[in-house]
XYZ file of C-alpha atoms in Angstrom:
518
model
C 63.498 27.195 236.983
C 66.592 25.039 236.498
C 68.572 24.725 233.277
C 67.528 21.068 232.927
C 63.854 22.036 233.122
C 64.393 24.643 230.427
C 66.060 21.991 228.284
C 63.031 19.709 228.584
C 60.638 22.490 227.610
C 62.722 23.647 224.665
C 63.198 20.130 223.290
C 59.570 19.071 223.835
C 57.723 22.110 222.512
C 59.693 22.690 219.351
C 56.830 24.444 217.551
C 56.515 27.344 219.986
C 56.375 30.743 218.314
C 56.319 32.955 221.454
C 58.559 32.397 224.473
C 57.874 34.093 227.820
C 60.315 33.464 230.676
C 58.725 36.018 233.010
C 59.633 35.682 236.748
C 61.089 32.182 236.482
C 64.383 32.990 238.216
C 66.415 31.890 235.198
C 70.116 32.745 235.343
C 71.208 31.334 231.966
C 69.110 30.629 228.878
C 70.364 27.181 227.664
C 71.590 26.657 224.114
C 68.831 24.069 223.549
C 66.595 27.002 222.692
C 68.060 26.670 219.186
C 66.073 23.417 218.721
C 62.770 25.309 218.741
C 62.055 25.215 215.034
C 59.534 28.015 214.739
C 61.069 30.212 217.424
C 64.173 30.439 215.258
C 66.643 31.869 217.706
C 70.315 31.364 216.869
C 71.365 32.421 213.384
C 67.816 33.340 212.266
C 65.773 36.489 212.555
C 62.024 35.794 212.819
C 61.634 36.051 216.619
C 59.482 39.047 217.608
C 58.983 38.589 221.348
C 61.380 37.455 224.075
C 59.705 37.989 227.443
C 62.215 37.794 230.290
C 60.963 40.639 232.477
C 61.399 39.824 236.162
C 64.361 37.480 235.574
C 66.621 39.637 237.706
C 69.084 36.811 238.432
C 70.253 36.633 234.832
C 74.008 37.210 234.718
C 74.327 37.677 230.961
C 72.460 37.405 227.678
C 72.699 34.462 225.252
C 75.300 34.720 222.516
C 73.890 35.555 219.111
C 71.113 37.826 220.293
C 72.206 40.371 217.681
C 70.915 37.961 215.023
C 67.330 38.595 216.155
C 66.931 41.658 213.974
C 63.122 41.317 213.920
C 62.915 41.375 217.708
C 60.325 43.905 218.882
C 59.955 43.057 222.569
C 62.980 42.633 224.814
C 62.055 44.083 228.176
C 65.327 43.174 229.895
C 68.961 43.208 228.807
C 71.781 42.222 231.160
C 75.054 43.969 230.427
C 78.244 42.022 231.025
C 81.974 42.666 230.864
C 82.391 39.368 228.961
C 81.400 40.866 225.622
C 82.698 38.176 223.299
C 81.175 35.172 225.056
C 77.868 36.484 226.371
C 76.772 39.259 224.082
C 77.439 42.776 225.330
C 75.938 46.160 224.671
C 77.312 46.197 221.145
C 74.867 43.424 220.219
C 72.012 45.814 220.995
C 73.120 48.109 218.190
C 71.344 46.242 215.383
C 68.104 45.544 217.287
C 66.415 48.659 215.965
C 62.891 47.239 215.870
C 62.632 47.168 219.655
C 59.589 48.990 220.980
C 57.770 49.634 224.262
C 60.091 49.159 227.277
C 63.745 48.224 227.681
C 65.656 47.909 230.956
C 69.439 47.467 230.894
C 70.863 45.966 234.089
C 74.364 45.791 235.579
C 75.909 48.628 233.626
C 78.588 48.703 236.332
C 80.019 45.616 234.595
C 80.849 47.517 231.424
C 84.396 48.856 231.179
C 84.425 51.285 228.314
C 87.621 52.069 226.447
C 88.032 55.724 225.425
C 89.773 54.560 222.240
C 86.548 53.091 220.805
C 85.039 55.303 218.146
C 81.715 56.828 219.105
C 80.020 56.169 215.772
C 80.414 52.423 216.287
C 78.744 52.453 219.666
C 75.376 54.091 219.211
C 73.699 51.250 221.052
C 70.283 52.881 221.386
C 70.225 55.965 219.205
C 68.474 54.337 216.227
C 65.682 52.657 218.197
C 62.939 55.050 217.174
C 60.092 52.824 218.423
C 61.386 52.536 221.993
C 59.074 54.353 224.423
C 60.607 53.721 227.855
C 64.231 53.121 228.853
C 65.758 52.213 232.213
C 69.540 52.388 232.683
C 70.564 50.694 235.911
C 73.901 50.414 237.703
C 73.888 48.082 240.712
C 76.473 48.216 243.495
C 74.401 47.136 246.476
C 72.481 49.270 248.958
C 75.482 50.761 250.777
C 77.300 51.939 247.662
C 74.093 53.345 246.166
C 73.747 55.564 249.214
C 77.367 56.587 249.742
C 79.235 56.002 246.502
C 82.432 53.992 246.194
C 86.059 54.988 245.818
C 86.536 52.104 243.376
C 84.078 53.546 240.850
C 85.632 54.831 237.634
C 83.708 58.088 237.244
C 85.103 58.846 233.796
C 84.166 55.362 232.585
C 80.569 55.852 233.713
C 80.347 59.249 232.044
C 81.734 57.843 228.780
C 79.334 54.918 228.931
C 76.289 57.094 229.564
C 77.289 59.293 226.639
C 77.173 56.214 224.354
C 73.757 55.176 225.685
C 71.951 58.051 224.026
C 68.454 56.916 222.981
C 66.421 58.070 220.003
C 64.772 61.450 220.455
C 61.330 59.769 220.320
C 61.836 58.329 223.818
C 59.079 59.317 226.263
C 60.175 57.878 229.632
C 63.726 57.655 231.017
C 64.932 56.189 234.327
C 68.608 56.465 235.317
C 69.373 54.496 238.499
C 72.688 54.091 240.332
C 74.751 56.182 237.916
C 77.943 57.405 239.590
C 79.262 60.054 237.240
C 79.570 63.676 238.288
C 77.515 65.022 235.416
C 74.743 63.732 233.178
C 75.146 63.638 229.429
C 73.897 66.652 227.515
C 71.895 64.447 225.167
C 69.092 64.454 227.756
C 67.987 67.961 226.796
C 67.671 66.810 223.170
C 64.923 64.298 224.033
C 62.135 66.575 222.875
C 59.427 63.909 223.289
C 60.398 63.076 226.879
C 57.389 63.052 229.223
C 58.919 61.596 232.406
C 62.481 61.608 233.747
C 63.717 60.017 236.980
C 67.288 60.193 238.288
C 67.956 58.263 241.497
C 70.724 56.778 243.645
C 73.499 58.785 242.005
C 75.630 59.910 244.959
C 78.401 61.584 242.919
C 76.190 63.534 240.519
C 76.802 67.285 240.893
C 75.527 68.767 237.629
C 72.350 68.278 235.632
C 71.874 69.233 231.992
C 69.328 71.973 231.235
C 65.887 70.416 231.170
C 63.641 73.459 231.320
C 63.322 73.540 227.530
C 61.974 70.005 227.182
C 58.579 70.907 225.726
C 56.643 67.794 226.808
C 58.250 66.961 230.168
C 55.404 66.427 232.655
C 57.038 64.465 235.493
C 60.492 65.068 237.025
C 61.790 62.992 239.964
C 65.201 63.496 241.601
C 66.013 61.055 244.410
C 69.020 60.326 246.621
C 71.503 62.654 244.954
C 73.954 63.269 247.794
C 76.270 65.682 245.961
C 73.721 67.816 244.125
C 73.870 71.460 245.258
C 71.747 73.137 242.595
C 69.552 72.028 239.711
C 70.007 74.716 237.087
C 72.277 77.589 236.151
C 71.220 81.153 236.836
C 69.578 81.923 233.525
C 65.987 80.853 232.932
C 64.425 80.354 229.543
C 61.137 82.032 228.576
C 59.531 78.586 228.181
C 60.447 77.426 231.696
C 59.182 73.832 232.129
C 56.055 74.763 230.251
C 54.484 71.267 230.559
C 55.743 70.137 233.984
C 52.894 68.934 236.210
C 54.664 66.865 238.873
C 57.976 67.563 240.634
C 59.450 65.329 243.355
C 62.814 65.965 245.035
C 63.891 63.673 247.868
C 66.998 62.842 249.905
C 69.233 65.555 248.473
C 70.964 66.740 251.675
C 73.324 69.255 250.007
C 70.765 70.820 247.680
C 70.575 74.508 248.605
C 68.848 76.221 245.728
C 67.248 75.578 242.379
C 69.814 77.929 240.841
C 73.566 78.021 241.233
C 73.300 81.622 242.361
C 70.410 81.863 244.806
C 70.592 85.667 244.736
C 68.435 85.716 241.627
C 66.211 88.823 241.801
C 62.849 87.940 243.339
C 60.888 89.922 240.777
C 62.680 88.036 237.987
C 62.237 84.564 239.423
C 60.657 82.136 236.913
C 57.652 80.007 237.728
C 56.293 76.589 236.849
C 53.249 77.552 234.791
C 51.214 74.352 235.213
C 52.687 72.307 238.066
C 49.978 70.604 240.139
C 51.979 68.254 242.429
C 55.049 69.246 244.445
C 56.810 66.761 246.730
C 59.943 67.749 248.664
C 61.368 65.233 251.150
C 64.570 65.258 253.194
C 66.067 68.383 251.637
C 66.796 70.377 254.818
C 69.035 72.970 253.137
C 66.831 73.817 250.180
C 65.792 77.448 250.615
C 65.150 78.757 247.109
C 62.634 77.427 244.578
C 60.805 78.686 241.490
C 57.264 79.959 241.868
C 54.425 77.444 241.635
C 51.541 79.482 240.343
C 49.000 76.712 239.722
C 49.629 74.170 242.458
C 46.220 72.541 242.793
C 46.535 68.830 243.680
C 49.186 68.011 246.279
C 51.933 69.640 248.332
C 54.217 67.378 250.409
C 56.917 68.793 252.700
C 58.887 66.219 254.703
C 62.010 67.026 256.723
C 62.608 70.115 254.628
C 62.904 73.852 255.059
C 59.733 75.931 254.905
C 61.810 78.823 253.593
C 61.972 77.134 250.199
C 58.274 77.932 249.934
C 58.662 81.607 250.746
C 60.463 84.605 249.387
C 61.751 87.538 251.400
C 61.436 91.056 250.131
C 63.575 93.727 251.740
C 62.540 97.341 251.539
C 64.850 99.707 253.403
C 64.786 98.306 256.933
C 61.506 96.417 256.619
C 61.436 92.719 255.790
C 58.248 91.011 254.736
C 57.627 87.443 253.679
C 55.262 86.467 250.909
C 54.177 83.051 249.810
C 55.766 81.480 246.755
C 52.799 79.163 246.387
C 49.324 80.497 245.648
C 47.379 77.891 247.592
C 43.774 78.745 246.848
C 43.497 75.759 244.459
C 45.439 73.211 246.536
C 43.485 70.066 247.486
C 45.960 68.008 249.559
C 48.885 68.884 251.837
C 51.236 66.722 253.901
C 53.833 68.154 256.276
C 56.207 65.953 258.255
C 59.226 66.708 260.456
C 58.990 70.445 259.785
C 60.644 72.300 262.665
C 59.817 75.813 261.501
C 56.136 76.698 261.677
C 54.702 77.986 258.396
C 53.374 81.555 258.334
C 49.728 82.045 259.286
C 49.103 83.540 255.843
C 49.411 80.059 254.357
C 46.103 78.843 255.724
C 44.301 82.001 254.701
C 44.569 80.798 251.097
C 43.581 77.169 251.734
C 40.032 77.653 250.523
C 40.022 74.478 248.361
C 42.035 72.193 250.669
C 40.355 68.823 251.274
C 43.112 66.796 252.987
C 45.645 68.007 255.566
C 48.156 65.694 257.267
C 50.561 67.062 259.896
C 53.135 64.648 261.334
C 56.179 65.017 263.611
C 55.996 68.819 263.716
C 57.550 69.402 267.122
C 56.677 73.109 267.345
C 52.984 72.779 266.508
C 51.093 73.692 269.679
C 47.546 74.271 268.481
C 45.345 74.443 265.435
C 46.594 77.290 263.236
C 44.465 80.406 263.468
C 43.869 80.279 259.733
C 41.939 77.034 260.125
C 38.785 79.153 260.259
C 39.087 79.488 256.482
C 39.381 75.734 255.821
C 35.758 75.426 254.837
C 36.481 72.739 252.205
C 38.612 70.516 254.459
C 37.287 66.948 254.647
C 40.150 65.005 256.256
C 42.521 66.176 259.014
C 45.295 64.060 260.574
C 47.590 65.281 263.347
C 50.204 62.730 264.379
C 53.258 62.648 266.675
C 53.198 66.368 267.472
C 54.492 66.371 271.057
C 53.537 69.950 271.983
C 50.101 69.962 270.400
C 47.075 70.621 272.603
C 43.586 72.002 272.101
C 43.047 74.014 275.267
C 43.023 77.312 273.338
C 41.588 76.094 270.045
C 37.867 76.446 270.689
C 37.149 78.937 267.901
C 39.366 77.203 265.351
C 36.879 74.332 264.957
C 34.143 76.650 263.684
C 35.527 76.939 260.170
C 35.740 73.172 259.629
C 32.122 72.835 258.584
C 32.803 70.091 255.999
C 35.289 67.994 257.981
C 34.409 64.294 257.571
C 37.417 62.558 259.144
C 39.604 63.557 262.112
C 42.568 61.482 263.320
C 44.596 62.407 266.413
C 47.484 59.981 266.933
C 50.400 59.823 269.402
C 49.920 63.285 270.915
C 51.224 63.111 274.513
C 50.005 66.567 275.646
C 46.450 66.304 274.352
C 44.229 66.558 277.435
C 40.861 67.605 276.030
C 39.066 68.327 272.755
C 37.499 71.622 273.987
C 33.873 72.697 273.879
C 34.170 74.057 270.330
C 34.635 70.504 269.119
C 30.856 70.278 268.838
C 30.935 72.551 265.785
C 32.069 69.642 263.598
C 28.540 68.840 262.478
C 29.730 67.024 259.309
C 32.230 64.759 261.094
C 31.682 61.083 260.234
C 34.875 59.462 261.551
C 36.815 60.265 264.735
C 39.972 58.291 265.565
C 41.961 58.952 268.732
C 44.988 56.719 269.186
C 47.811 56.758 271.749
C 46.950 60.019 273.514
C 48.003 59.136 277.084
C 46.973 62.466 278.677
C 43.434 62.609 277.288
C 41.111 62.316 280.282
C 37.699 62.633 278.654
C 35.705 63.701 275.624
C 33.600 66.876 275.832
C 29.840 66.691 276.333
C 29.468 68.667 273.100
C 30.252 65.443 271.257
C 26.510 64.939 271.357
C 26.232 67.633 268.672
C 28.131 65.493 266.148
C 24.945 64.473 264.382
C 26.795 62.874 261.430
C 29.296 60.752 263.390
C 29.301 57.121 262.218
C 32.562 55.733 263.623
C 34.429 56.440 266.861
C 37.763 54.801 267.735
C 39.532 55.327 271.068
C 42.687 53.250 271.513
C 45.655 53.295 273.914
C 44.376 56.302 275.846
C 45.348 55.213 279.344
C 43.992 58.302 281.153
C 40.546 58.392 279.547
C 38.206 57.414 282.383
C 34.685 58.058 281.108
C 32.434 58.701 278.139
C 30.216 61.790 277.923
C 26.545 61.225 278.708
C 25.581 63.181 275.589
C 26.902 60.341 273.431
C 23.497 58.727 273.678
C 22.168 61.464 271.376
C 24.399 60.421 268.455
C 21.885 58.206 266.668
C 24.098 58.028 263.559
C 26.933 56.252 265.415
C 27.080 52.665 264.118
C 30.695 51.654 264.850
C 32.501 52.016 268.177
C 35.954 50.679 269.005
C 37.503 51.069 272.449
C 40.753 49.142 272.923
C 43.590 49.256 275.447
C 42.009 51.978 277.588
C 42.388 50.466 281.093
C 40.210 53.027 282.917
C 37.496 53.117 280.292
C 37.058 49.415 279.520
C 35.390 48.458 282.844
C 32.872 51.294 282.432
C 31.811 49.997 279.002
C 30.989 46.423 279.963
C 27.490 45.208 279.013
C 24.816 45.899 281.644
C 27.275 46.479 284.519
C 29.435 49.324 283.205
C 28.648 52.907 284.248
C 28.958 54.118 280.636
C 27.037 51.220 279.089
C 23.792 53.256 278.711
C 25.631 55.714 276.428
C 26.736 53.005 273.997
C 24.164 50.206 274.314
C 22.280 51.286 271.189
C 25.396 51.235 268.950
C 25.123 48.344 266.497
C 28.809 47.397 266.041
C 30.966 47.570 269.164
C 34.482 46.363 269.903
C 35.373 46.933 273.545
C 38.376 44.959 274.712
C 42.079 44.849 275.446
C 44.250 44.015 272.447
C 46.800 41.217 273.115
C 50.246 42.692 273.581
C 51.762 40.749 270.676
C 49.179 42.267 268.302
C 49.098 45.849 269.551
C 52.221 46.737 267.582
C 50.339 46.090 264.351
C 47.901 48.956 264.941
């Protein structure tokens, strides 16, 4: 919306009481807003709501915003180095009736003088009704990832110190901060439920957060310089409410503690964590115990050793699992070079979803899969060495498997005879398996199968005759299988009798310009 359009609205609708400028692309709020009699903006204090969320192109705030002392909703505030003309952070100080959410953008613009007295710059500390706060520095994608030599680290640390919110705050996001350490006021936010720190490439030290009594969600993302999360000592009430932990893209992170030689029998545990997500932390080898992990475990491009502890007794070394997995329902592993110990799957008695992607050393179904009696969905994708020639018995334990996806597995040649044990299987998807020559005749035992997809399997040359026995099969898709397509043509194809009774069939070659979308 242009400034002239804003002018027309403000001068025409002078009796407006609520103004919402959401997602209008406004860069400057024109001074004609003062003509709106009942909105009472400049020099008056009756405005309660100023909705400008989504106006990310704003370069500064209107002058006089500090006069809106009754303002309760201001979702967005744009910081600027032109304090006198545009209204800087200091004008936030008196807006103590703000509630709900506040996001402060472009904090990189603020140059903070160390000579300013701290008691005059408590911009946020008295806003007791504020529930969620986002502090955002913006330097572009490259500088967020790598940092910048032009950044004044001390200035950012001083500024963050003055941005202390009221202790009633429940959700805090800090994005793009480039100081080396976070302010200690974070551990005084006793009502904090969720904390996210991201895109802070210079941050090396975090304040102690394990005593925050209500913290349920902790996310740490793209912290290039972080080597450890906490000091060696652990409090008795160690993250007593934490339910979800996500750590991603922290390449130098080696251990949860500064000294990773913490005695194993004295290692603290997360008492109620249910979701653990670790991505792109290849050097992380030491973590607290997770005694109640029951919803989701995600390991992507990370070290399996962070999930194990090693006990040394004389000359004997034994590994035990840090994660009791008997309650776990979902697990995703991706780009894991080291195979997990077989003892992992022995505890997977409640697992319902298992996704394995880009695990180059996975050669077959793990032997412990016999105990996966609760598993309902299994996906194996881009595992170059995986094959099923010696996995006949491993299928027997998967009595409740409903969905099986095999995708981009170059060495997969057959599904073995034991495949017929999957009597609960409803959905079978095989995609981009160039060495797969055929499906086993035991597929006729899949009495629950409803959907079968075979795509981009260039060596598959026939369908099993026993397919005709699968009366439950209602959806069949065969695409880009050059040897199989001619055999599945109506009336003339050799395999047509096996599939003629299937209600919904798609048998064709996908146009090349569309195949990349699959």
